[in-house]
PDB file of C-alpha atoms in Angstrom:
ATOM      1  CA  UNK A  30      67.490  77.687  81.616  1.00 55.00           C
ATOM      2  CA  UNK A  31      68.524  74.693  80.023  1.00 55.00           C
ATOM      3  CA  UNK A  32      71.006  73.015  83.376  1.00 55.00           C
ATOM      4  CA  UNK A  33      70.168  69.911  82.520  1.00 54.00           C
ATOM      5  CA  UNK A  34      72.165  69.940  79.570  1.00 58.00           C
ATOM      6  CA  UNK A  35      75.686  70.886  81.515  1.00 71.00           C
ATOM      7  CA  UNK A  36      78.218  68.864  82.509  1.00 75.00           C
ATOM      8  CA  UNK A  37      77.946  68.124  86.771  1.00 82.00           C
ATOM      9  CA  UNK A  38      79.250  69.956  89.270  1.00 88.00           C
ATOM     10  CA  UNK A  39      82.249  68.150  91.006  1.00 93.00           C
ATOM     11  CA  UNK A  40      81.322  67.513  94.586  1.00 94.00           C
ATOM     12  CA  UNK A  41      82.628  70.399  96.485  1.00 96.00           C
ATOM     13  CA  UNK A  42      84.515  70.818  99.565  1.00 96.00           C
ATOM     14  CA  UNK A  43      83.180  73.499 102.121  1.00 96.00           C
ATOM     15  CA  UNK A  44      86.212  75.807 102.705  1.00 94.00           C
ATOM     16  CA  UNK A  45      83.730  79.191 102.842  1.00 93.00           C
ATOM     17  CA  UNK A  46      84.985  79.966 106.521  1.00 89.00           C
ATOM     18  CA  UNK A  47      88.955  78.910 106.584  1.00 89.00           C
ATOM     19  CA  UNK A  48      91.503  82.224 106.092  1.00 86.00           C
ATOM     20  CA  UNK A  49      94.281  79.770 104.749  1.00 91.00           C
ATOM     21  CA  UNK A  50      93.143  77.068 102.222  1.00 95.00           C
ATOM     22  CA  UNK A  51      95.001  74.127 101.261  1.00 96.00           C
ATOM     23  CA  UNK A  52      94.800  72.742  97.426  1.00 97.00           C
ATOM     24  CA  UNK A  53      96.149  69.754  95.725  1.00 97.00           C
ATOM     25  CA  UNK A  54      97.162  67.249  98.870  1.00 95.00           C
ATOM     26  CA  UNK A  55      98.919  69.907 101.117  1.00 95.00           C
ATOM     27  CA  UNK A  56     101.263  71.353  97.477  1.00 96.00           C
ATOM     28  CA  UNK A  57      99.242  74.931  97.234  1.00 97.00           C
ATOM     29  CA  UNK A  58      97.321  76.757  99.317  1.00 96.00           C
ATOM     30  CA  UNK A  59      95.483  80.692  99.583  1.00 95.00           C
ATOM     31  CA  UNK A  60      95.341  82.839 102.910  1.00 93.00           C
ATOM     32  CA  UNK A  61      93.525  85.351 102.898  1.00 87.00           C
ATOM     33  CA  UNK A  62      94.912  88.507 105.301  1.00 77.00           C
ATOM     34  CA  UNK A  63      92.963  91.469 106.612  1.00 66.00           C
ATOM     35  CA  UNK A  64      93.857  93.944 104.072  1.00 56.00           C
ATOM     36  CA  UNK A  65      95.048  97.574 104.780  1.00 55.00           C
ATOM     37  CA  UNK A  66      96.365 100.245 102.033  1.00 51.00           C
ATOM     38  CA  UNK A  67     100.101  99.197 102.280  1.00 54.00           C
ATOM     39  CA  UNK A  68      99.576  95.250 102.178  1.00 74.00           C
ATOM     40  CA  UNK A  69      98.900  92.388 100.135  1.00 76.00           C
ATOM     41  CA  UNK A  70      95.837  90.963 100.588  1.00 82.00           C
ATOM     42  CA  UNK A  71      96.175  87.026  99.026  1.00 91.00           C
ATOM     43  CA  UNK A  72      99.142  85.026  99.954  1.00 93.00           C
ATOM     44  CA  UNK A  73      99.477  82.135  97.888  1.00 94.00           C
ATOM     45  CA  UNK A  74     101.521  78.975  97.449  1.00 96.00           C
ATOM     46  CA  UNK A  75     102.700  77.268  94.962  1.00 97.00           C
ATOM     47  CA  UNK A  76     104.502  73.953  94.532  1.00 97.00           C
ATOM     48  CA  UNK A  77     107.816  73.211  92.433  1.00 97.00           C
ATOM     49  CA  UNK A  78     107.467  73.890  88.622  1.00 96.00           C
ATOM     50  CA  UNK A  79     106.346  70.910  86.634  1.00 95.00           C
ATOM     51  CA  UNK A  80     106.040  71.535  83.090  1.00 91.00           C
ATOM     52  CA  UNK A  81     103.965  68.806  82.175  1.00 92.00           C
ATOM     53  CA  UNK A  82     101.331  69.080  85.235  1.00 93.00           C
ATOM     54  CA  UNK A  83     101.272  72.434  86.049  1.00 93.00           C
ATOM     55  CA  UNK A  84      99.725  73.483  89.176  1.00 96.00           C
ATOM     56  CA  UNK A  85      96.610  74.956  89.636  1.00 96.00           C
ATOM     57  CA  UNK A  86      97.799  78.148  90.760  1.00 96.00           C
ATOM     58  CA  UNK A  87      99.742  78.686  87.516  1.00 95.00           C
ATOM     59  CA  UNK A  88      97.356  80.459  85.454  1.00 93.00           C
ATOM     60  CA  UNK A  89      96.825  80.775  81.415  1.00 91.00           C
ATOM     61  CA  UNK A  90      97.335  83.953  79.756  1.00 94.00           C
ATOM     62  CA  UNK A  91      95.303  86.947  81.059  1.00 96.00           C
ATOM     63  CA  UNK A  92      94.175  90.285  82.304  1.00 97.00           C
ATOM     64  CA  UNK A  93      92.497  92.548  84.513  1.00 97.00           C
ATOM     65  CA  UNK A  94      90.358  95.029  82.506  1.00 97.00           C
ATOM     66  CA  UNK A  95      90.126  98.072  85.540  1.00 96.00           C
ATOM     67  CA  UNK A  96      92.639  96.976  87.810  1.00 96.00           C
ATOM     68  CA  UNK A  97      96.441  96.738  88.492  1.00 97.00           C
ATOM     69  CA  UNK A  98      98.267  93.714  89.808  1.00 96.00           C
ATOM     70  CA  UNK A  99     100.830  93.554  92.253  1.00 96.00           C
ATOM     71  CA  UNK A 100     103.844  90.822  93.389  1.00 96.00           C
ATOM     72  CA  UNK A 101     105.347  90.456  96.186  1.00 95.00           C
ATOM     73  CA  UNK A 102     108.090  88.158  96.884  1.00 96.00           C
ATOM     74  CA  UNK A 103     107.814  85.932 100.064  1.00 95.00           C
ATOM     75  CA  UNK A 104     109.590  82.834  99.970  1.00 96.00           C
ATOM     76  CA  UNK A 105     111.759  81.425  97.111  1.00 97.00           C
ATOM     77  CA  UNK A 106     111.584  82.584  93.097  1.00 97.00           C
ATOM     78  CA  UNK A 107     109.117  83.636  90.631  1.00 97.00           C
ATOM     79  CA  UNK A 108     108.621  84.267  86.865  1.00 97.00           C
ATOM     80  CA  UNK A 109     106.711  86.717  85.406  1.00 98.00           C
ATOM     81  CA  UNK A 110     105.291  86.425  81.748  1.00 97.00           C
ATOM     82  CA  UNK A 111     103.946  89.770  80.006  1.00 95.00           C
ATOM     83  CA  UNK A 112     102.627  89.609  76.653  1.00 91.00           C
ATOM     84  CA  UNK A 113     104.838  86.409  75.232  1.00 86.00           C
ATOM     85  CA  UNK A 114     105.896  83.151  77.220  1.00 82.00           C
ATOM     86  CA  UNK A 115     108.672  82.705  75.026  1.00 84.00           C
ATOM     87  CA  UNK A 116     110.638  84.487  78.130  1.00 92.00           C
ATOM     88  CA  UNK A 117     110.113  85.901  81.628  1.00 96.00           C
ATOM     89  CA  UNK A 118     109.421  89.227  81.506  1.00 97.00           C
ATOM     90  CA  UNK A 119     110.958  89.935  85.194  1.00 97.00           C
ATOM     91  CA  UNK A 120     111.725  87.229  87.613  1.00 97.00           C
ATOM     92  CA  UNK A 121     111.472  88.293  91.461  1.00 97.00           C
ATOM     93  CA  UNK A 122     113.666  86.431  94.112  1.00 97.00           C
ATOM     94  CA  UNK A 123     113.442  86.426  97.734  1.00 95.00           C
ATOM     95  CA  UNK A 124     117.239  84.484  98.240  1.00 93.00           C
ATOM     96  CA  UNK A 125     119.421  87.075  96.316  1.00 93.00           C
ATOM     97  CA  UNK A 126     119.860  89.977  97.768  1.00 92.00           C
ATOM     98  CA  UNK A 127     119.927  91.956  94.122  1.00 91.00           C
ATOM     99  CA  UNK A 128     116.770  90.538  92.613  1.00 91.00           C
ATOM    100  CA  UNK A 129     113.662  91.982  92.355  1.00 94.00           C
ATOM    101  CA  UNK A 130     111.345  91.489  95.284  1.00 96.00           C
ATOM    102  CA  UNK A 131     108.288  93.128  93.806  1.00 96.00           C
ATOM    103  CA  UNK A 132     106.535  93.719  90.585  1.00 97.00           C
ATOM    104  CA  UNK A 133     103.247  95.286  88.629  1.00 97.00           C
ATOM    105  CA  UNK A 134     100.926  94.669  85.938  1.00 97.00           C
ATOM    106  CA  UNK A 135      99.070  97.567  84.582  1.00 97.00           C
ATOM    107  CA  UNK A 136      95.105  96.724  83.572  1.00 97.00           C
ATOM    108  CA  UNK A 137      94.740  95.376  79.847  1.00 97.00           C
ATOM    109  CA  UNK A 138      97.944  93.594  80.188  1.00 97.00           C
ATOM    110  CA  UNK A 139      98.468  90.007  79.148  1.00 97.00           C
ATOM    111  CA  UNK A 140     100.503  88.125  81.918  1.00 97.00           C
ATOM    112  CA  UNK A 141     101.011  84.598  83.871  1.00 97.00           C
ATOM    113  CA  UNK A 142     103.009  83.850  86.653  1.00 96.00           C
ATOM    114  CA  UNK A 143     104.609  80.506  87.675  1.00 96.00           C
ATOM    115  CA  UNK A 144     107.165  79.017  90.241  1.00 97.00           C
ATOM    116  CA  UNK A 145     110.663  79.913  88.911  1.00 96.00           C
ATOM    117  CA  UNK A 146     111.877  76.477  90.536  1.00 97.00           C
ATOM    118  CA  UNK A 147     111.572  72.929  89.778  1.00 97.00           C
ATOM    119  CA  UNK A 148     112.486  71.998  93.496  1.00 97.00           C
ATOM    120  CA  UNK A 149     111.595  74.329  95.821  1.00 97.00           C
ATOM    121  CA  UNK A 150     107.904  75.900  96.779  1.00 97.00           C
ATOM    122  CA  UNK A 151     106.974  79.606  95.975  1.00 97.00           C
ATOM    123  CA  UNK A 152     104.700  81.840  98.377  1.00 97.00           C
ATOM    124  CA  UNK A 153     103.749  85.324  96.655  1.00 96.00           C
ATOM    125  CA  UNK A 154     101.750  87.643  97.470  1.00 95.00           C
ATOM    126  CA  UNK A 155      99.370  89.164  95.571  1.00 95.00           C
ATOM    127  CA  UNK A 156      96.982  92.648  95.301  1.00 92.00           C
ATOM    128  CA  UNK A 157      94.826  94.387  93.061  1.00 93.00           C
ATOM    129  CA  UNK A 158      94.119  98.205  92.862  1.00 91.00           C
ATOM    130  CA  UNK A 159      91.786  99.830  93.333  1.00 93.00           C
ATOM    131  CA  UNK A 160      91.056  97.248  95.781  1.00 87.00           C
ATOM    132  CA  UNK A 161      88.186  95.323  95.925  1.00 88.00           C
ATOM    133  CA  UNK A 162      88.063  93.418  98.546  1.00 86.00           C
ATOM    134  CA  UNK A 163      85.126  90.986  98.897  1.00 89.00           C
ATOM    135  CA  UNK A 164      85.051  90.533  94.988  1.00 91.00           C
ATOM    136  CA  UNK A 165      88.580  89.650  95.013  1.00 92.00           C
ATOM    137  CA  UNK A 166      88.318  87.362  97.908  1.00 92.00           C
ATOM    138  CA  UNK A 167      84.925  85.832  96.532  1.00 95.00           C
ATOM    139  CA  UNK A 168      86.920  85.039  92.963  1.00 96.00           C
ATOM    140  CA  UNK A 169      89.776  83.568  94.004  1.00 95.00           C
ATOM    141  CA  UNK A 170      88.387  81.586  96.570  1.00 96.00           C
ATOM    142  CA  UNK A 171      85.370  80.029  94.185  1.00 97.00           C
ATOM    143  CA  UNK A 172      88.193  79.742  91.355  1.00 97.00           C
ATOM    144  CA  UNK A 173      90.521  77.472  92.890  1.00 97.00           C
ATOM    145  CA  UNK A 174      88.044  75.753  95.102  1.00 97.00           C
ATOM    146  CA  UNK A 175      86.054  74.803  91.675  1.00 97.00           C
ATOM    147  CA  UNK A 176      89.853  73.509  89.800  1.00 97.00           C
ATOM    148  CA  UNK A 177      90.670  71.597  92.700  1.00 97.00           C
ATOM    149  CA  UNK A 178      87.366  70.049  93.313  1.00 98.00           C
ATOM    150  CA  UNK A 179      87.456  69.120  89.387  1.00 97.00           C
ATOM    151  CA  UNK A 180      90.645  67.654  90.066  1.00 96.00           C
ATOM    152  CA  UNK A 181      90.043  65.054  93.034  1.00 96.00           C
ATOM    153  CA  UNK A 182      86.940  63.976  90.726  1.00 96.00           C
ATOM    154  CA  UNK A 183      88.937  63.480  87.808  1.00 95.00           C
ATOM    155  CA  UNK A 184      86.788  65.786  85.589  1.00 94.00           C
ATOM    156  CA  UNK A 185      87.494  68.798  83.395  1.00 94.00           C
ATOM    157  CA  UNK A 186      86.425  72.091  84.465  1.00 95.00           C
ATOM    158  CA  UNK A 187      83.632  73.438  82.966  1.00 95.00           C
ATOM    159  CA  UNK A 188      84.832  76.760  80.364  1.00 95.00           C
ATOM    160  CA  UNK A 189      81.376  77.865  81.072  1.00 96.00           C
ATOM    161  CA  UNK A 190      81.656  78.094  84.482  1.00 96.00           C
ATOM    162  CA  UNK A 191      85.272  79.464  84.415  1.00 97.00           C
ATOM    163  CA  UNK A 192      84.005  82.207  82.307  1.00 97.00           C
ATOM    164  CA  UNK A 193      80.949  82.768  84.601  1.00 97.00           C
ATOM    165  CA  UNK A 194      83.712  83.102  87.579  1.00 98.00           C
ATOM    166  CA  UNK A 195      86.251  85.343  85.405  1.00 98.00           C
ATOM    167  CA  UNK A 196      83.332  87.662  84.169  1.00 97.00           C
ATOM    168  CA  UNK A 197      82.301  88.534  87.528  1.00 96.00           C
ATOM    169  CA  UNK A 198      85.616  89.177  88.143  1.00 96.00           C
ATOM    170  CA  UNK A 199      86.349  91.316  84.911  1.00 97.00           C
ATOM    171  CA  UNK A 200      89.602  89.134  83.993  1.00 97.00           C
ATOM    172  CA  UNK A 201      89.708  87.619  80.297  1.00 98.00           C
ATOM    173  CA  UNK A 202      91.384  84.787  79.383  1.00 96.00           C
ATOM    174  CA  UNK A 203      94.153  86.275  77.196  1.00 95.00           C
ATOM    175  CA  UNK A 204      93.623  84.666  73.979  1.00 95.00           C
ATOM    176  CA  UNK A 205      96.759  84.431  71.861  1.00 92.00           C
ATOM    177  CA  UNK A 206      95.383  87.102  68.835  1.00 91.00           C
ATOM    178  CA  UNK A 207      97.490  89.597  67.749  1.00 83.00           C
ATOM    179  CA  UNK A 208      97.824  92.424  67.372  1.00 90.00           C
ATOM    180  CA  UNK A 209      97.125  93.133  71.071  1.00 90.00           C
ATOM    181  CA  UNK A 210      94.397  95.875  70.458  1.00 93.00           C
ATOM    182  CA  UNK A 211      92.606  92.890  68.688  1.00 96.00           C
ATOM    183  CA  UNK A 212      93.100  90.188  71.080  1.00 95.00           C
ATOM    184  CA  UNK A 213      91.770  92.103  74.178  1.00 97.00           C
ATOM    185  CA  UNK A 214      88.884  93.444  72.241  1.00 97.00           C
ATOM    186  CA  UNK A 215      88.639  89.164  71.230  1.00 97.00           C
ATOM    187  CA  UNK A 216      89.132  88.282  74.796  1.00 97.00           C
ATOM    188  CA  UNK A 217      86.675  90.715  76.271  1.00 98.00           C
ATOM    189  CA  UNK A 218      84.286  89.128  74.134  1.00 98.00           C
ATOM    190  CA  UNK A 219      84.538  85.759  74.601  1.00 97.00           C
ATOM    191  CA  UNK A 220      84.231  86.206  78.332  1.00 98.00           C
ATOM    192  CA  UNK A 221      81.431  87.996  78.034  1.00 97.00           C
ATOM    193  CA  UNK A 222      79.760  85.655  75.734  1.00 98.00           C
ATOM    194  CA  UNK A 223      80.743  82.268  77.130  1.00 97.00           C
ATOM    195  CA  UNK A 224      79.732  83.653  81.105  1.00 97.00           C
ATOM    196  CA  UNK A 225      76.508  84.752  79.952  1.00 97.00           C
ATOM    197  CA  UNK A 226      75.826  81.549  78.299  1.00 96.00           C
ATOM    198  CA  UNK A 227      77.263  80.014  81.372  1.00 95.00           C
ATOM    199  CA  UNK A 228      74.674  81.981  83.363  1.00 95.00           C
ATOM    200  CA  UNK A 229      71.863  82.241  82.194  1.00 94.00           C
ATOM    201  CA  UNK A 230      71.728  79.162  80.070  1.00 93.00           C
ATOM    202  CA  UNK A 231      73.262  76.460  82.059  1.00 93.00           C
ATOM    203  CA  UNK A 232      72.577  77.923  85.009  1.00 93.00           C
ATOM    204  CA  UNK A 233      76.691  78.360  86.590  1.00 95.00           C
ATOM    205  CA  UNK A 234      76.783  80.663  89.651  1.00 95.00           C
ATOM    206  CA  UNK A 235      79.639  83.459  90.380  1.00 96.00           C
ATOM    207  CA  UNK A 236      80.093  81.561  93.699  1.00 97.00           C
ATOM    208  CA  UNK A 237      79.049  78.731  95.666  1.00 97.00           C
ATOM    209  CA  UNK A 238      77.840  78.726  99.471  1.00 96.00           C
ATOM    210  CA  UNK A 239      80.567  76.196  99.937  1.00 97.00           C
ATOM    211  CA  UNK A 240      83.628  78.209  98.808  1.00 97.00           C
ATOM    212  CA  UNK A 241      82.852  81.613  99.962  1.00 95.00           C
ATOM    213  CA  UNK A 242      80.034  83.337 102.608  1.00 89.00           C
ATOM    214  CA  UNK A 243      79.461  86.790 101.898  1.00 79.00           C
ATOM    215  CA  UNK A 244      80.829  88.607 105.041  1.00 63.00           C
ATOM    216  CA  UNK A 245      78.465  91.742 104.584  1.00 52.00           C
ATOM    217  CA  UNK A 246      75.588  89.027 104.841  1.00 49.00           C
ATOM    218  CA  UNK A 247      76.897  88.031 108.042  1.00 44.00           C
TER     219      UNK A 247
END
């Protein structure tokens, strides 16, 4: 294991036992909700658009390789980007009583979501099926605990380590090859390759003690 070689680890903030979790100064935040078959499981927050410093809870281009997401509308408007940004694919809205309120992404499916408003906040919720629950919980909570950690230190995150979180999560980065039988098989690949490197080179965990305890430990 060669760790000594990797970039540090931004000092992180212990968050493993809090069901709602606030990022970036109070703008985002996660809550995490005891899950049943007919409801969401993440609720999540974003702030106002801002093109040119996106939050952290607007993600690149990706997908889930086994499972199927799900949108729910809470609280103001979202976009929803499948296989090109050039235009929302569906845009849900909580305020008009005609839009959409809920959407899906089948597995192998490029997509990103972001806040459909430059002014107001967006909460979503989110699911995956099948449902996994302590995976899903472990993922999300590492993954944005890690970005905003990087963030208050000023530092980049770590590709390495994003790829060690996203493999263990089987979610590629959706990298922008076409045509799209190529660019998943590319995508698969790269994940693969960069989280094992990530792993078992420089020595990145799947999740930290600080941003999630294993409840079937406990």
């Amino acid at each position: 294991m060669l760790s000594f070689l990797r970039a540090p680890l931004p000092p992180k903030t212990n968050r493993a036992d809090a069901s709602e979790i606030i990022y970036e100064d109070g703008a985002s935040a996660l809550e995490f909700r005891q899950s049943s078959p007919s409801d969401y499981l993440i609720r999540n927050t974003h702030p106002p658009f801002n093109k040119e410093k996106p939050s952290i809870m607007v993600p690149p281009f990706h997908f889930h390789i086994y499972q199927t997401e799900h949108f729910r509308i809470v609280s103001g408007s979202c976009h929803i980007f499948k296989d090109t940004a050039d235009k929302p694919w569906k845009s849900l809205s909580a305020d008009d009583p005609d839009g959409l309120k809920t959407a899906s992404i089948p597995p192998n499916t490029y997509h990103t979501i972001n806040n459909a408003s430059t002014t107001e906040p967006l909460t979503l919720d989110v699911s995956l099926t099948p449902e996994d629950v302590e995976g899903e919980e472990r993922f999300f909570r590492n993954f944005f605990g890690y970005l905003d950690d990087c963030r208050k230190a000023g530092q980049q995150p770590s590709v390495f380590q994003l790829m060690v979180f996203l493999r263990g999560s089987n979610t590629p980065l959706g990298l922008p090859i076409g045509p799209s039988w190529l660019g998943i098989a590319a995508s698969k690949t790269f994940m693969h390759v960069m989280g094992m490197i990530g792993k078992w080179v420089f020595g990145y965990q799947e999740s930290y003690d600080e941003y999630y305890r294993n409840k079937k430990a406990l």
